[in-house]
Coordinates of C-alpha atoms in Angstrom, one line a residue:
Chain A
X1315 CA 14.5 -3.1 15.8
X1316 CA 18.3 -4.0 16.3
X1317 CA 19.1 -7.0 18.0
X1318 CA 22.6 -8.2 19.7
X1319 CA 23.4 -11.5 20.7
X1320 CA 25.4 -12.7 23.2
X1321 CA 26.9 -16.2 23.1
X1322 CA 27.2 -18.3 19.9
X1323 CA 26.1 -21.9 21.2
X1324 CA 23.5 -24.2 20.0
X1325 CA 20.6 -21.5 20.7
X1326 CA 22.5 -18.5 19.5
X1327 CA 23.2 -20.4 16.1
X1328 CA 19.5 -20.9 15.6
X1329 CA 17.9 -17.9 17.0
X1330 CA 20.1 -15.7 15.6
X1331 CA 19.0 -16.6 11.5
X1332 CA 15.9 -17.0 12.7
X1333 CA 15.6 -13.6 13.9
X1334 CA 17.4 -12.1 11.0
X1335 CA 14.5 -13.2 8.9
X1336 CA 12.1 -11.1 10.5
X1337 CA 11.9 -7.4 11.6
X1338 CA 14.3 -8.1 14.6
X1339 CA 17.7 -7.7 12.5
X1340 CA 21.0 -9.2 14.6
X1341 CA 23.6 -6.3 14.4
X1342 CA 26.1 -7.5 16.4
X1343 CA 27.4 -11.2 18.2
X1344 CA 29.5 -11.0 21.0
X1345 CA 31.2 -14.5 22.1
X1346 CA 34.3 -14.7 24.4
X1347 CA 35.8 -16.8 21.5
X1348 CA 35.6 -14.7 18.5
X1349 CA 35.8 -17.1 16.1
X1350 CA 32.5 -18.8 17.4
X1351 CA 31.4 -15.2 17.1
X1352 CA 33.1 -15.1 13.3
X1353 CA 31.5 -18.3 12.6
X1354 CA 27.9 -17.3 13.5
X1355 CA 28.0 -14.3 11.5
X1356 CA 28.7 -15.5 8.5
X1357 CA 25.3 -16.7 8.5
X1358 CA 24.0 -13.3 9.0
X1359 CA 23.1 -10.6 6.9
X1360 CA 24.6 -7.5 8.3
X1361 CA 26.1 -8.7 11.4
X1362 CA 29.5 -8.1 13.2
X1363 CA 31.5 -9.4 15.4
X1364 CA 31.6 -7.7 18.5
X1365 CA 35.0 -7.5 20.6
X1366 CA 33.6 -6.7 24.1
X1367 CA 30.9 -5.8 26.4
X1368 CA 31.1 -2.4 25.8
X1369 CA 27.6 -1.4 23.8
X1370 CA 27.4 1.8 24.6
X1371 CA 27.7 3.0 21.3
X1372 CA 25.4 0.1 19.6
X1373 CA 22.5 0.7 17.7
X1374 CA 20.5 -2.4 19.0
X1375 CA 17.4 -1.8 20.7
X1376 CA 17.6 -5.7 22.2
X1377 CA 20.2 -7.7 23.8
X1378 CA 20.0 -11.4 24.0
X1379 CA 22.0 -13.6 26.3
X1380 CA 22.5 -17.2 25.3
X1381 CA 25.5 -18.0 26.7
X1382 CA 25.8 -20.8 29.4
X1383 CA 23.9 -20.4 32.2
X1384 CA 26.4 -19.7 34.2
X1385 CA 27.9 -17.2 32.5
X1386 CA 24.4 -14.8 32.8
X1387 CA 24.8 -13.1 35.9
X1388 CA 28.7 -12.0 35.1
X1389 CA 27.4 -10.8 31.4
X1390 CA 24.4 -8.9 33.2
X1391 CA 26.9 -7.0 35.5
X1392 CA 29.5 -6.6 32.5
X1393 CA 27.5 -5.7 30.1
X1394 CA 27.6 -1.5 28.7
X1395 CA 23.9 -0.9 27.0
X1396 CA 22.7 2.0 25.6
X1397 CA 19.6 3.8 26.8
X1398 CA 16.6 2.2 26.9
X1399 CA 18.5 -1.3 25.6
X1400 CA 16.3 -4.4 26.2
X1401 CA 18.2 -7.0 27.8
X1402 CA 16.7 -10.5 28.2
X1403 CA 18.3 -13.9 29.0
X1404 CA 16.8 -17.3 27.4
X1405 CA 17.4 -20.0 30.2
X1406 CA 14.6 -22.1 31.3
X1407 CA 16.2 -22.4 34.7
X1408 CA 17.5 -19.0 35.9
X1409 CA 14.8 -16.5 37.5
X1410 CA 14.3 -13.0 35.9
X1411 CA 15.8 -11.3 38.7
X1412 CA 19.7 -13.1 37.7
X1413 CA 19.5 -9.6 35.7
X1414 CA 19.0 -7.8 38.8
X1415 CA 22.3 -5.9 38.6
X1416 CA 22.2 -4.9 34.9
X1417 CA 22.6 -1.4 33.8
X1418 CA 19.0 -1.4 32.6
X1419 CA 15.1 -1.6 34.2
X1420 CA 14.1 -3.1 31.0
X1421 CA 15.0 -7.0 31.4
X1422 CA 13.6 -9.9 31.0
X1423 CA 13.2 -13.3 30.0
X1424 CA 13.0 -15.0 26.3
X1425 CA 12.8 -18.7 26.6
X1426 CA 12.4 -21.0 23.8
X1427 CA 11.3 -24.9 24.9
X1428 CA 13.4 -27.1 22.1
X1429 CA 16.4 -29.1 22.1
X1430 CA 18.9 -27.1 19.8
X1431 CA 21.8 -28.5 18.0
X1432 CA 24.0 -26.9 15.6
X1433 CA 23.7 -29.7 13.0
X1434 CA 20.4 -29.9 12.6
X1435 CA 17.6 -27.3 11.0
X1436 CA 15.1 -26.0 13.3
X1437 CA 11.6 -24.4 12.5
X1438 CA 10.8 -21.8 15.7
X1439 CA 7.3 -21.4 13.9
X1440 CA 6.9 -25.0 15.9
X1441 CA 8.5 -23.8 19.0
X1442 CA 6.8 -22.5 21.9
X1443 CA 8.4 -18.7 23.6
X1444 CA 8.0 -18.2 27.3
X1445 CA 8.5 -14.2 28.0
X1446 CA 8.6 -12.6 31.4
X1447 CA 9.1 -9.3 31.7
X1448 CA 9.9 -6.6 33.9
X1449 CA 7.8 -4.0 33.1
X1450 CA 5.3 -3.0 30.3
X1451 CA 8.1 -1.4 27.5
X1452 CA 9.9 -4.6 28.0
X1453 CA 7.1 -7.2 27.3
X1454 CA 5.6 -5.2 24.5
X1455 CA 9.0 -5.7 23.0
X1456 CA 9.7 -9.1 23.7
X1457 CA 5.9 -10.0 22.6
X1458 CA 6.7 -8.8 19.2
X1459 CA 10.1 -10.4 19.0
X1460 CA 8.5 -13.8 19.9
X1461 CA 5.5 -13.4 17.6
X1462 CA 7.7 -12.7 14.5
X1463 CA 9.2 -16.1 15.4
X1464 CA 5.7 -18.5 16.2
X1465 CA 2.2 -18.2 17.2
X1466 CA 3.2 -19.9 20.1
X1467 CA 3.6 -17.3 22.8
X1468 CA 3.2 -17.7 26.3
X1469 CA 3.7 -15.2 29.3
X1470 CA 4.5 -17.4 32.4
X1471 CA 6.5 -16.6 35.9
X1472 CA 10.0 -17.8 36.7
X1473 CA 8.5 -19.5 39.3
X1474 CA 6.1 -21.3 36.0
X1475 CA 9.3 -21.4 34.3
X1476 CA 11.4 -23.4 36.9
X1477 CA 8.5 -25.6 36.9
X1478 CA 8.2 -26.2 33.2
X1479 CA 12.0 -26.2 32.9
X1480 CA 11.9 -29.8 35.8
X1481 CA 9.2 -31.0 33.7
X1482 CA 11.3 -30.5 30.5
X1483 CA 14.3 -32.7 32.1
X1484 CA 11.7 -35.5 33.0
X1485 CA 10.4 -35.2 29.3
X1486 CA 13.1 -34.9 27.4
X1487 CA 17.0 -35.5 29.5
X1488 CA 15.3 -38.2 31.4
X1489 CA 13.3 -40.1 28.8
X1490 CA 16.9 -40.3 26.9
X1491 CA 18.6 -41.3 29.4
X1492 CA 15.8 -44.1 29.1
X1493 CA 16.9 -45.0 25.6
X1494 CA 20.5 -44.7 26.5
X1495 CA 20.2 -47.4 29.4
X1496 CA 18.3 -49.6 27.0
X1497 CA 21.2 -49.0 24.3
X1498 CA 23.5 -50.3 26.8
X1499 CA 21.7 -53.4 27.8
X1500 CA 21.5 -54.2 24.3
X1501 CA 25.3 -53.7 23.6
X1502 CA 26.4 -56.0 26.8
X1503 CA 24.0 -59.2 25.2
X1504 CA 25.6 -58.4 21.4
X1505 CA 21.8 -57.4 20.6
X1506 CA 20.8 -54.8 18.0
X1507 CA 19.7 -51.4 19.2
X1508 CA 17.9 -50.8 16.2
X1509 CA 15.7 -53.7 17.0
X1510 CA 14.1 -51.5 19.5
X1511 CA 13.4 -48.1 17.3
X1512 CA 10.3 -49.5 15.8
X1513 CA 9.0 -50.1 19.6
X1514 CA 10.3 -46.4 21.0
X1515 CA 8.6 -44.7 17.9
X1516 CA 5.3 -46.1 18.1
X1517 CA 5.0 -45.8 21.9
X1518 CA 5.8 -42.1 21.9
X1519 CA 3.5 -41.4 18.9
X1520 CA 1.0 -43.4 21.2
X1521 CA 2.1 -41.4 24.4
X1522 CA 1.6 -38.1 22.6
X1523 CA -1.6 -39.2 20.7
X1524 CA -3.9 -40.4 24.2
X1525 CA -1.9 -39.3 26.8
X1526 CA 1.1 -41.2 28.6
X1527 CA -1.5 -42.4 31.3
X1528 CA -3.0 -44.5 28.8
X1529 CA -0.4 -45.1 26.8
X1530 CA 1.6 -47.0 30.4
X1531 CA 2.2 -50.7 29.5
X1532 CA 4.3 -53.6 31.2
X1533 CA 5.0 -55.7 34.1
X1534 CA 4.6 -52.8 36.4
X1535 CA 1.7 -51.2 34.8
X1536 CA 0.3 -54.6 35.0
X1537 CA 1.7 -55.2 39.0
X1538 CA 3.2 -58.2 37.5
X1539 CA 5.3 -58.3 40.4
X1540 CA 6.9 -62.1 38.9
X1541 CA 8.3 -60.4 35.9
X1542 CA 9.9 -57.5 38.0
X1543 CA 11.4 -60.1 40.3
X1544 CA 13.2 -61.7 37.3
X1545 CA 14.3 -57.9 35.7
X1546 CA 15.5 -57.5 39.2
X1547 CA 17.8 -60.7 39.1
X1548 CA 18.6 -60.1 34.8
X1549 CA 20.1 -56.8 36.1
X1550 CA 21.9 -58.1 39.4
X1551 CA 25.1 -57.5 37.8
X1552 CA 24.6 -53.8 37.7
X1553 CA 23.3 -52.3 41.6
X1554 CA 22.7 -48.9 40.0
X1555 CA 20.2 -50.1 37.5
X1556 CA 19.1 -52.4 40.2
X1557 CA 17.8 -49.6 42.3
X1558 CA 16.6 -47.2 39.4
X1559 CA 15.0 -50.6 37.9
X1560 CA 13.3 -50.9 41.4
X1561 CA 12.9 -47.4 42.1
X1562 CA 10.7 -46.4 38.7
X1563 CA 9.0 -49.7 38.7
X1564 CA 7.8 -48.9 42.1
X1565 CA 6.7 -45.3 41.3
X1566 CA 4.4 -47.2 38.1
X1567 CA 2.9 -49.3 40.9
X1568 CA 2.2 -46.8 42.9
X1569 CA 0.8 -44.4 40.7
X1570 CA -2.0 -46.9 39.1
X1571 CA -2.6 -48.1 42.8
X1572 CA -3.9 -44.9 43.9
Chain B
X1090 CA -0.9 -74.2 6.9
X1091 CA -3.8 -73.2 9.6
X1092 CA -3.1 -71.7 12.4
X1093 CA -5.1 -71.4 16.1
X1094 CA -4.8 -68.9 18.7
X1095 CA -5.4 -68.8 22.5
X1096 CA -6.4 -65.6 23.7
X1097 CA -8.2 -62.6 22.8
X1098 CA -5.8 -59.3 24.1
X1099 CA -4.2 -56.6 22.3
X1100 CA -1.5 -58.9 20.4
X1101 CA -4.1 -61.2 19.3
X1102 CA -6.1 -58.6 18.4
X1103 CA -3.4 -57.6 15.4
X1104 CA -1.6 -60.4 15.2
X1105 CA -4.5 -62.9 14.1
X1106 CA -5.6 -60.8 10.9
X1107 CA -2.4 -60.0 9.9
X1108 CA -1.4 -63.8 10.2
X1109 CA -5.2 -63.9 7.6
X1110 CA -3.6 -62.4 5.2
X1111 CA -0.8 -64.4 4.8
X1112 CA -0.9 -68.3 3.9
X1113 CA -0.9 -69.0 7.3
X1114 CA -4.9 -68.5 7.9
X1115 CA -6.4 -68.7 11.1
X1116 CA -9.5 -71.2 11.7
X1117 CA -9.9 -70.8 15.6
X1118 CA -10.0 -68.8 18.0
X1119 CA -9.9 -69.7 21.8
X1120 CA -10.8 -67.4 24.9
X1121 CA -11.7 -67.8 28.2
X1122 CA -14.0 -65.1 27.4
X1123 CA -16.1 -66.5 24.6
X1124 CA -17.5 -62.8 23.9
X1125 CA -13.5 -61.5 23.4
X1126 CA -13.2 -64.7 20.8
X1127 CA -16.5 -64.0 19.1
X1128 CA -15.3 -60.3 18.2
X1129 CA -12.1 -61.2 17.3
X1130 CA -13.7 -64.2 15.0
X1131 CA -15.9 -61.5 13.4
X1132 CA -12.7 -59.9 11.7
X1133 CA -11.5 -63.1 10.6
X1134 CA -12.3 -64.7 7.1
X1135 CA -12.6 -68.5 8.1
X1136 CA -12.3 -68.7 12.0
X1137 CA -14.7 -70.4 14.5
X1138 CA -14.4 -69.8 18.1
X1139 CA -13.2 -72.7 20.3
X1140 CA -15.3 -73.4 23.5
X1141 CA -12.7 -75.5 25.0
X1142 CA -8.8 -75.8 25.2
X1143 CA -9.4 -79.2 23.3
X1144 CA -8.1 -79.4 20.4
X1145 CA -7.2 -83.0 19.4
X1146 CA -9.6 -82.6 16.1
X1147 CA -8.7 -79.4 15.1
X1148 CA -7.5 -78.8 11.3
X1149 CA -4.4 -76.3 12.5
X1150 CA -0.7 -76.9 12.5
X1151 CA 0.3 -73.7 14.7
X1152 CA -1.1 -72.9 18.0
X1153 CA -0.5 -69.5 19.5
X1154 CA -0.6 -68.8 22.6
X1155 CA -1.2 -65.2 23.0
X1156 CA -2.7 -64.9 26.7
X1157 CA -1.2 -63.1 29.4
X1158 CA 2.1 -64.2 30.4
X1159 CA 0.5 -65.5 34.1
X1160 CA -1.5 -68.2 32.0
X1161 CA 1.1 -69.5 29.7
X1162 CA 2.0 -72.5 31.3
X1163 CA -1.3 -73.6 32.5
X1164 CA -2.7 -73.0 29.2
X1165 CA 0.6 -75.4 27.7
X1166 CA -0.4 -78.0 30.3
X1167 CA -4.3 -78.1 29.4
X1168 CA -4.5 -77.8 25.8
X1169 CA -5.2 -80.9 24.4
X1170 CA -3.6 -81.3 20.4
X1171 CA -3.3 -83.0 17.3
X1172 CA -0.3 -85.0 16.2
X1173 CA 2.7 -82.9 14.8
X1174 CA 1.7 -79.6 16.5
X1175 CA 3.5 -76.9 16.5
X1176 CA 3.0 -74.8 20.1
X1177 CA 4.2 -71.2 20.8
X1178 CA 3.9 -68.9 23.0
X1179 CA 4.6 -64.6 22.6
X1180 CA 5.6 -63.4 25.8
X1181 CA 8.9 -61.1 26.3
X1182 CA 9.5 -62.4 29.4
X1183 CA 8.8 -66.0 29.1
X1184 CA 11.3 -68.9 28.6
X1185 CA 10.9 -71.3 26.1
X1186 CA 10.8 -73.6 28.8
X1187 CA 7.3 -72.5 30.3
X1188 CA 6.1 -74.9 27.4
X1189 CA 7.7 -77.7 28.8
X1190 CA 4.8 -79.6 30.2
X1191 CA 3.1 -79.2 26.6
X1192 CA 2.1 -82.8 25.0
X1193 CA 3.6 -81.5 22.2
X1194 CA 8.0 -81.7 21.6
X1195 CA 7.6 -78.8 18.7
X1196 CA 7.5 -75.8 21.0
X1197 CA 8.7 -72.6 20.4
X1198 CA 8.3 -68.8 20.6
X1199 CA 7.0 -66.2 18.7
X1200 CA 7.6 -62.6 19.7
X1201 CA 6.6 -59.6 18.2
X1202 CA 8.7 -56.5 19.7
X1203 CA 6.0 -53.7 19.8
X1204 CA 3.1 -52.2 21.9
X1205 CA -0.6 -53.0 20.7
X1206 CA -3.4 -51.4 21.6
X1207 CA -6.9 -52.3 20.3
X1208 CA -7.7 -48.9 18.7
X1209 CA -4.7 -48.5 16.5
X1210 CA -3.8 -50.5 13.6
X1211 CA -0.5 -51.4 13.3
X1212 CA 2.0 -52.9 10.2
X1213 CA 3.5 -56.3 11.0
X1214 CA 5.5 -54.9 7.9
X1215 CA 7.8 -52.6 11.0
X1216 CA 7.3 -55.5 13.0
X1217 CA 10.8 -57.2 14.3
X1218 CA 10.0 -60.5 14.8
X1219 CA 12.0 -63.1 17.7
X1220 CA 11.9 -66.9 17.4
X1221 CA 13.0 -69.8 19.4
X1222 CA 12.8 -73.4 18.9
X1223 CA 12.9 -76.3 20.8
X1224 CA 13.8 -78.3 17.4
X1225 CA 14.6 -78.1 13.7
X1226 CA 10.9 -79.0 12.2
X1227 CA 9.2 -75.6 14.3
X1228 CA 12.2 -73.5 13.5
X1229 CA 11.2 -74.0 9.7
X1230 CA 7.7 -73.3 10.7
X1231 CA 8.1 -70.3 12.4
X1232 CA 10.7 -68.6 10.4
X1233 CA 8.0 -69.3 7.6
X1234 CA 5.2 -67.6 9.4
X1235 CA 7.3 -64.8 10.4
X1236 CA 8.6 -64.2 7.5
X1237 CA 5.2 -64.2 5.9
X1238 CA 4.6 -61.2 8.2
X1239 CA 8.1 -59.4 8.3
X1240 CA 11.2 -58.8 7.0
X1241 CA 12.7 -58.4 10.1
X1242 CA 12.6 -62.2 11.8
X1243 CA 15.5 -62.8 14.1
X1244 CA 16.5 -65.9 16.2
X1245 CA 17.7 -65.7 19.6
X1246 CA 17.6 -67.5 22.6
X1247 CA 15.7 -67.4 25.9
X1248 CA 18.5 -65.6 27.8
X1249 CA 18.3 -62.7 25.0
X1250 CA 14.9 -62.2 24.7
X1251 CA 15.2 -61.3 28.9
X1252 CA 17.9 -59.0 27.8
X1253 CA 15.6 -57.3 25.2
X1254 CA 12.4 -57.4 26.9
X1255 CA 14.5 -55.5 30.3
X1256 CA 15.8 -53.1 27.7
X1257 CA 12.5 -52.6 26.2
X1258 CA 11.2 -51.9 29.7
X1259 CA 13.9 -49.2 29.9
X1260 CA 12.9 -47.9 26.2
X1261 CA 9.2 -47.7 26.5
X1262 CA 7.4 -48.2 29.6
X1263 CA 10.0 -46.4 31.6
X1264 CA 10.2 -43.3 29.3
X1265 CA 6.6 -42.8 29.1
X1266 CA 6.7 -43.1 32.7
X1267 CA 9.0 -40.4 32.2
X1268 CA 6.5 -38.5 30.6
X1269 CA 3.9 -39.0 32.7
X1270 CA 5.8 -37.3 35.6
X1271 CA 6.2 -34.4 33.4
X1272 CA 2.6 -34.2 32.8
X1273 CA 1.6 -34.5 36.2
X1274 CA 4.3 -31.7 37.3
X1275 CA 2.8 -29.3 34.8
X1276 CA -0.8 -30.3 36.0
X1277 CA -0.2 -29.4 39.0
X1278 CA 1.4 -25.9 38.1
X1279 CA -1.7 -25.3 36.4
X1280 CA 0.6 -25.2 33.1
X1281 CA -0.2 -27.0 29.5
X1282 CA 1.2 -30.4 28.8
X1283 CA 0.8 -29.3 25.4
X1284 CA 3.6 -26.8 25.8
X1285 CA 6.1 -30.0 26.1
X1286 CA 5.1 -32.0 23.4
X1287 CA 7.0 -30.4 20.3
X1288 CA 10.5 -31.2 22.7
X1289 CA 9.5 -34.6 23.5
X1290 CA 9.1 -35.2 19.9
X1291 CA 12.2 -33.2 18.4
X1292 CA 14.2 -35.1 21.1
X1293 CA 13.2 -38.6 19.8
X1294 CA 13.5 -37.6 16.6
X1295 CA 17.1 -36.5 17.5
X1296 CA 17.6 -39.8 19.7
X1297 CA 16.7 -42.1 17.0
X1298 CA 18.9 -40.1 14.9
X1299 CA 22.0 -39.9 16.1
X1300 CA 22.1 -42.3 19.1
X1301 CA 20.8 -41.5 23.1
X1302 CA 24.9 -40.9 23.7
X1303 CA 24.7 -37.9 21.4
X1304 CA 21.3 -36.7 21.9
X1305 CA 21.7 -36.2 25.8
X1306 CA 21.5 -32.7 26.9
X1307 CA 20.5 -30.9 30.1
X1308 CA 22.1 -29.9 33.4
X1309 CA 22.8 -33.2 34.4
X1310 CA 24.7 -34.0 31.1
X1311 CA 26.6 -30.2 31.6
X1312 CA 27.3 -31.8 35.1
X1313 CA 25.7 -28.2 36.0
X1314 CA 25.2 -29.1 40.2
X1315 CA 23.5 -26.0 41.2
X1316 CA 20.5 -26.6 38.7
X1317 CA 20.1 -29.7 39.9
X1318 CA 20.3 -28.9 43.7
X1319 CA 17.6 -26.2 42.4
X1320 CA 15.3 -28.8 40.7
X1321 CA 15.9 -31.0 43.8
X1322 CA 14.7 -27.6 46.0
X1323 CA 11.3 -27.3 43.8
X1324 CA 10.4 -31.0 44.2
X1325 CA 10.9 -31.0 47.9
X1326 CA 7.1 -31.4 48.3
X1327 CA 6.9 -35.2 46.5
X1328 CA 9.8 -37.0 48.2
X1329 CA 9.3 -39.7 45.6
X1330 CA 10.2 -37.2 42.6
X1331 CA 13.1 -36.0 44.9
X1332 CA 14.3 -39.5 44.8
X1333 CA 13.8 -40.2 41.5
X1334 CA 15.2 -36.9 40.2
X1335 CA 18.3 -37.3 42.1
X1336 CA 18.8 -41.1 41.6
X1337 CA 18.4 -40.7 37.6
X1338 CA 20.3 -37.5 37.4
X1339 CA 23.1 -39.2 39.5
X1340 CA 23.3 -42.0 36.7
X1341 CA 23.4 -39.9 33.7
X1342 CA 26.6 -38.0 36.0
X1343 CA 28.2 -41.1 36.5
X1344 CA 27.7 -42.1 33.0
X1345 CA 29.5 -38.9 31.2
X1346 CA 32.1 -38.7 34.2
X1347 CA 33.3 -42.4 33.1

């Protein structure tokens, strides 16, 4: 199987050698700035750069779209495939039917759960795919193009998707933008950020190990309501951290009150 | 030097055979529970348990007090000790001050920056340390029991140790809150909080790496609105989440628009 990629961002650069090391070859990387497209290439085998939309003439059997997600819908209606062409998209948040208008009944959906970024290595053995598909020559397809990459291969809705995708931006955006409050707090008193890696390591290691239910500590877990009271007037200075302060503190109470 | 600790929780759980091992051996252990002491004494070469908060005949230089944070003070007020004492407590959250009604002038505090739990063993080794001293002769102390435990002793004052117990809140209790919301969104979508765990851990991993600044990512970060007005739709059903997901999101908006 021929694959073409469209897009060259942080998922394109990793899915795209990653596929090239299995039976699902990439042919041909399309990016509106060619020298993204150039650039992504060069880590390919037998790959070219592709000047337009316009694969009518391509050998590929699939079509990947890892651009922004913005940018999906327009590629969908853009895009020239030839017959029977797989085309898929790989965002966590847009539905299967954002393909709606493409020039082919075999689309669907090829969504890898990680955090990509172009510095840094990833193994996709470790990362779990989440296919949907529109009809039975499309998933068969995309089944084998996931299983080349990792065991971990899951069929879910968009409907499952959007609901894994709100989960993934508790889990992961949110939980950094945890650290990145902390960092801050630590900058404005001259502290050490480091000081606090030992601390985040071992309590997610804990959190992934017996669960985050167990894992809850602190003054709210503990309805220390004294110790909140004097975050409360520590943060004073800052209303919006005041109020997100109060507002997750009160959602830790809550939940261990039920 | 001997050393004598009040209470029987998680931090005295670890940190009384670490201190064992060290030249600061522990001979007593007090607890209002005298079954908590007893199990404790059990992993302890040389300790006895204490029946009472009197300790005007005791042998120890160094009493810890390693209660919860609600029973510092009374504890400092009862205890009853030998001349030259040196009194701590190893609260976050906790002034120096809170052992001002101690009959002793050599007060201090002893913090440890990490999460105990009673199942897992942890090294003092990765262990930052935070001391305060009401005076010259328990500064020397302290720093020499800390640094008989860790490399990483630092000395700051009451008004920083708020600062980095708030962050810490931020760092560890908030983001596993963080997580738990994640779990319970995928629990109730009937979908595997397993799924999530390889991005939680990648994104740490990142985080720790390269700095929470850096490592953010998602549709807030992209500033990309209509995901999150479509994240706001699905969550419609828990006004709390709605709340939460908007106030956070809003944050992390302000932050990269700044």
């Amino acid at each position: 199987m021929n694959v073409s990629i469209i897009g060259s961002g942080n998922l394109a650069w990793h899915l795209a050698p990653a596929l090239d090391n299995t039976d699902f070859m990439v042919r041909e990387v399309y990016s509106p700035n060619p020298s993204h497209a150039e650039a992504l290439v060069e880590k390919l085998y037998e790959a070219d750069v592709k000047a337009s939309l316009d694969f009518s003439t391509s050998d590929s059997n699939i079509f990947i779209i890892a651009t922004a997600d913005s940018a999906i819908q327009e590629v969908a209606q853009e895009i020239v495939l030839p017959d029977e062409a797989v085309l898929v998209h790989t965002s966590g948040s847009q539905p299967l039917s954002v393909l709606g208008f493409a020039a082919t009944p075999n689309i669907g959906v090829f969504y890898p759960l990680q955090t990509f970024s172009k510095e840094k290595k990833m193994d996709f053995a470790e990362i779990p795919l989440f296919l949907e598909s529109e009809n039975a020559f499309t998933e068969k397809i995309l089944v084998q193009m996931a299983k080349a990459l990792t065991k971990k291969v899951f069929k879910i809705t968009s409907y499952e998707r959007k609901a894994l995708h709100v989960s993934a931006v508790f889990a992961s955006n949110f939980t950094n933008h945890m650290l990145l409050i902390a960092q801050d707090i630590m900058k404005q008193n001259s502290l050490s950020y480091d000081w606090l890696k030992p601390l985040i390591a071992e309590m997610i290691t804990k959190s992934l190990a017996i669960g985050p239910e167990n894992a809850q500590t602190g003054p709210a877990r503990r309805g220390d309501l004294k110790t909140l009271d004097k975050h409360i007037e520590f943060l004073q200075g800052d209303p919006a951290l005041v109020d997100l302060y109060k507002m997750i503190s009160q959602h830790i109470l809550d939940h261990y009150q039920e």
